[in-house]
XYZ file of C-alpha atoms in Angstrom:
310
model
C 14.997 -9.776 -53.506
C 14.953 -13.130 -51.761
C 16.351 -14.917 -54.801
C 19.104 -12.313 -55.159
C 19.955 -12.588 -51.482
C 19.988 -16.372 -51.516
C 22.261 -16.430 -54.567
C 24.642 -13.949 -52.950
C 24.733 -15.970 -49.723
C 25.704 -19.050 -51.719
C 28.311 -17.294 -53.876
C 29.984 -15.477 -50.970
C 29.404 -18.306 -48.485
C 28.399 -15.576 -46.057
C 25.602 -14.413 -43.758
C 27.401 -11.188 -42.923
C 25.465 -7.968 -43.489
C 27.815 -4.992 -43.341
C 26.337 -1.758 -42.059
C 27.401 1.502 -43.683
C 26.997 4.059 -40.898
C 29.201 7.121 -41.455
C 29.059 8.474 -37.907
C 30.293 12.051 -37.790
C 32.879 11.078 -35.166
C 34.468 8.611 -37.596
C 34.834 11.087 -40.442
C 37.922 13.197 -40.998
C 35.555 16.078 -41.771
C 31.801 16.410 -41.463
C 30.776 16.470 -45.106
C 28.719 14.374 -47.503
C 31.801 13.811 -49.660
C 33.754 12.404 -46.718
C 30.817 10.219 -45.700
C 30.672 8.733 -49.200
C 34.433 8.127 -49.263
C 34.266 6.482 -45.836
C 31.586 4.019 -46.982
C 33.134 3.324 -50.375
C 36.417 2.433 -48.667
C 34.566 -0.109 -46.503
C 32.902 -1.585 -49.597
C 36.207 -1.893 -51.488
C 37.833 -3.731 -48.611
C 34.962 -6.028 -47.613
C 32.786 -6.837 -50.627
C 34.197 -10.342 -51.009
C 32.753 -11.315 -47.640
C 29.444 -9.442 -47.644
C 26.082 -11.139 -48.113
C 24.471 -7.688 -48.102
C 25.164 -4.050 -47.315
C 22.944 -1.904 -45.110
C 23.488 1.851 -45.533
C 21.777 3.923 -42.833
C 19.977 6.752 -44.609
C 19.949 9.069 -41.573
C 23.683 9.740 -41.710
C 23.334 10.863 -45.321
C 20.108 12.815 -44.866
C 21.876 14.880 -42.205
C 23.951 16.487 -44.975
C 20.894 17.617 -46.939
C 20.867 17.488 -50.736
C 24.577 16.645 -50.895
C 23.946 13.732 -48.554
C 21.316 12.311 -50.894
C 23.817 12.451 -53.748
C 26.410 10.778 -51.531
C 24.031 7.918 -50.705
C 23.318 7.393 -54.403
C 27.066 7.265 -55.049
C 27.630 4.766 -52.237
C 24.909 2.413 -53.475
C 26.261 2.603 -57.023
C 29.670 1.532 -55.741
C 28.263 -1.713 -54.318
C 28.710 -4.639 -56.753
C 25.417 -5.295 -58.523
C 25.095 -8.865 -57.252
C 25.144 -7.786 -53.591
C 21.731 -6.838 -52.139
C 21.330 -3.375 -50.646
C 19.082 -3.001 -47.594
C 18.319 0.660 -47.012
C 18.036 1.179 -43.265
C 15.432 3.947 -43.201
C 12.770 2.561 -40.799
C 9.885 4.231 -42.595
C 6.418 3.849 -41.100
C 3.812 6.021 -42.799
C 0.803 5.175 -44.991
C -0.933 5.893 -48.280
C 0.681 8.391 -50.657
C 3.383 9.237 -48.113
C 4.487 5.607 -47.955
C 4.355 5.438 -51.750
C 6.680 8.441 -51.916
C 9.069 6.796 -49.460
C 9.048 3.653 -51.612
C 9.859 5.660 -54.732
C 12.782 7.276 -52.926
C 14.136 3.980 -51.590
C 13.813 1.936 -54.754
C 13.890 4.369 -57.683
C 16.145 7.114 -56.333
C 18.481 5.180 -54.042
C 18.267 1.826 -55.897
C 17.756 -0.297 -52.774
C 16.651 -3.910 -52.995
C 14.972 -3.857 -49.582
C 14.176 -1.490 -46.717
C 13.611 -1.564 -42.975
C 10.104 -0.565 -41.889
C 8.257 0.319 -38.697
C 4.968 -1.677 -38.557
C 3.162 0.505 -35.998
C 0.592 1.675 -38.576
C -0.072 -1.855 -39.810
C -0.284 -3.357 -43.270
C -1.033 0.035 -44.814
C 2.552 1.052 -44.040
C 4.038 -2.151 -45.515
C 1.976 -2.665 -48.662
C 3.414 0.177 -50.812
C 6.908 -1.300 -50.488
C 5.940 -4.765 -51.771
C 3.137 -4.443 -54.295
C 2.550 -3.035 -57.754
C 5.785 -2.024 -59.451
C 7.694 -3.031 -56.310
C 6.538 -6.626 -56.244
C 9.661 -8.687 -55.649
C 11.359 -6.117 -53.422
C 12.003 -6.923 -49.766
C 11.267 -5.426 -46.364
C 12.551 -6.091 -42.881
C 9.951 -5.224 -40.282
C 11.033 -4.019 -36.837
C 9.979 -6.789 -34.484
C 12.176 -7.055 -31.360
C 14.918 -4.483 -31.570
C 18.221 -4.364 -29.718
C 17.867 -0.978 -27.988
C 17.267 -0.999 -24.199
C 13.940 0.847 -24.316
C 12.437 -1.599 -26.822
C 10.734 -3.137 -23.794
C 8.606 0.015 -23.398
C 6.350 -1.209 -26.192
C 7.552 -4.447 -27.725
C 6.919 -6.740 -24.756
C 3.511 -5.312 -23.797
C 1.007 -8.184 -23.709
C -2.471 -8.191 -25.201
C -5.586 -9.716 -23.641
C -4.418 -13.213 -24.581
C -1.014 -12.711 -22.965
C 0.842 -12.442 -26.272
C 3.686 -9.883 -26.352
C 3.451 -7.245 -29.050
C 6.622 -8.406 -30.813
C 5.149 -11.910 -31.173
C 2.010 -10.419 -32.703
C 4.198 -8.534 -35.175
C 6.014 -11.755 -36.099
C 2.723 -13.567 -36.700
C 1.401 -10.668 -38.756
C 4.493 -10.831 -40.958
C 3.546 -14.400 -41.849
C 0.075 -13.201 -42.801
C 1.358 -10.212 -44.738
C 3.684 -12.471 -46.718
C 0.659 -14.447 -47.806
C -1.523 -11.451 -48.625
C 1.072 -9.292 -50.368
C 0.506 -10.929 -53.747
C -3.214 -10.217 -53.491
C -2.454 -6.522 -52.844
C -5.181 -6.412 -50.190
C -5.207 -7.017 -46.467
C -7.136 -10.098 -45.337
C -7.609 -11.114 -41.714
C -6.573 -14.714 -42.201
C -4.709 -16.883 -39.719
C -0.961 -17.187 -40.339
C -0.439 -19.591 -43.260
C 1.771 -22.692 -43.098
C 5.389 -21.686 -43.631
C 5.626 -23.879 -46.731
C 3.048 -21.706 -48.524
C 4.878 -18.395 -48.171
C 5.606 -17.064 -51.665
C 9.237 -16.591 -52.589
C 8.403 -13.438 -54.565
C 7.599 -11.428 -51.422
C 10.292 -11.255 -48.811
C 8.978 -9.933 -45.527
C 11.797 -10.395 -43.078
C 12.052 -9.293 -39.480
C 14.497 -7.257 -37.429
C 15.288 -9.042 -34.173
C 18.242 -7.897 -32.097
C 21.145 -9.872 -30.697
C 20.678 -8.509 -27.173
C 17.477 -10.452 -26.388
C 18.136 -14.086 -27.212
C 14.876 -15.588 -25.865
C 12.907 -13.176 -28.047
C 15.112 -13.886 -31.072
C 14.523 -17.595 -30.523
C 10.772 -16.998 -30.308
C 10.749 -14.959 -33.522
C 12.508 -17.808 -35.299
C 9.977 -20.267 -33.885
C 7.063 -18.163 -35.128
C 8.666 -17.467 -38.521
C 10.580 -20.623 -39.454
C 11.153 -19.624 -43.113
C 11.649 -15.888 -42.846
C 14.888 -13.983 -43.103
C 15.891 -12.299 -39.865
C 18.100 -9.213 -39.859
C 19.960 -9.273 -36.563
C 21.756 -6.115 -35.370
C 23.520 -5.778 -32.038
C 26.478 -8.138 -32.484
C 29.736 -6.672 -31.226
C 29.491 -3.057 -30.087
C 26.030 -3.493 -28.549
C 27.039 -6.627 -26.657
C 25.577 -9.441 -28.741
C 27.651 -12.550 -29.479
C 27.623 -14.270 -32.878
C 27.645 -17.712 -31.239
C 24.457 -17.020 -29.282
C 22.760 -15.323 -32.225
C 23.395 -18.244 -34.572
C 22.104 -20.757 -32.045
C 18.898 -18.778 -31.558
C 18.232 -17.334 -35.005
C 19.433 -19.646 -37.748
C 16.856 -21.368 -39.881
C 16.759 -25.163 -39.888
C 18.847 -25.145 -43.097
C 21.606 -23.117 -41.448
C 20.666 -19.937 -43.296
C 17.918 -17.303 -43.030
C 19.873 -15.020 -40.690
C 21.745 -11.857 -41.619
C 24.205 -10.943 -38.878
C 24.531 -7.183 -39.139
C 27.844 -5.615 -38.100
C 28.896 -1.997 -38.554
C 31.429 -0.661 -36.050
C 33.066 -4.054 -35.625
C 34.323 -3.624 -39.180
C 34.591 0.135 -39.683
C 36.595 0.510 -36.434
C 38.978 -2.342 -37.299
C 42.572 -1.591 -38.188
C 42.280 -4.104 -41.030
C 38.697 -4.073 -42.325
C 39.306 -6.857 -44.850
C 40.607 -9.183 -42.165
C 37.797 -8.233 -39.783
C 35.109 -8.985 -42.384
C 36.716 -12.273 -43.397
C 37.104 -13.324 -39.763
C 33.481 -12.546 -39.000
C 32.312 -14.399 -42.111
C 34.425 -17.435 -41.238
C 33.398 -17.436 -37.573
C 29.728 -17.344 -38.532
C 30.266 -20.209 -40.986
C 31.881 -22.342 -38.291
C 28.852 -21.670 -36.105
C 26.553 -22.603 -38.988
C 28.386 -25.896 -39.432
C 28.144 -26.644 -35.738
C 24.448 -25.761 -35.786
C 23.732 -28.094 -38.718
C 25.691 -30.913 -37.089
C 23.684 -30.507 -33.901
C 20.481 -30.516 -35.953
C 21.542 -33.736 -37.654
C 22.481 -35.353 -34.347
C 19.160 -34.316 -32.844
C 17.238 -35.850 -35.752
C 19.167 -39.111 -35.459
C 18.457 -39.215 -31.738
C 14.768 -38.647 -32.392
C 14.773 -41.481 -34.931
C 16.405 -43.838 -32.465
C 13.947 -42.852 -29.744
C 11.069 -43.416 -32.157
C 12.391 -46.843 -33.108
C 12.612 -47.792 -29.453
C 9.079 -46.499 -28.856
C 7.798 -48.495 -31.832
C 9.568 -51.630 -30.610
C 8.091 -51.158 -27.146
C 4.626 -50.698 -28.651
C 4.992 -53.904 -30.672
C 6.125 -55.825 -27.611
C 3.120 -54.494 -25.732
C 0.715 -55.295 -28.595
C 1.772 -58.942 -28.960
C 2.080 -59.611 -25.244
């Protein structure tokens, strides 16, 4: 999954993840057929600018068996080189989680899923190991909804908020996924995380300090960031807080900002281009910061030499 995503990001020059959320209020009629047509129209008009698509399974499940068929049709209409992240937020264990994985990957042909980590590694493992080694997951870490604070900022005995513990665990799970067993090891150095297991995190655009902290704790991981636009998040702030040091590693997820637009193609292109300008600015600031650090180090070294020979 990570290799496919990285290749698509490079080809499309985009970090835009387009959500496919066929809200009943946006459909001309409440039917699975209309929901599929609604999403396929978005795909046709925006695929050139999409790094990934994120269909929300709930809106299809609401139509029963016909909704499942509609979701399959929507995913099939997405060009094969564009990753599909199924937004299903599963969170069960054992054979139930295995069944969810079969549905996501074998039935709906997703490349990755969103998962709830409340039940621990047992709820993550079935989506990444065995026949699904190489697939991807995005673990809910610090979400954009107002009541996320009810649980996600609760502190443990060491003073660490729950969402930070989740972020650290994702580092550990990335390391242990290939062994197919849980091991209570400290988080490994970021450089050792295997490329074959993509455990990303969901961190919302509406809590920038937390997004910044997640990036600090997970310097190599992909972050899926909802909440830009309709929920109040700003792309400029999100890029400053969530981009990886290489100017990538962040999927800016937008749904209504595109589906509500009069010209969806223009809206997607504009978002893609705006994010790229922010990426360029971010990389320039990174470069300037490094040069400043080098100059400060040179001055420190010169001062040390002067002191040593005095």
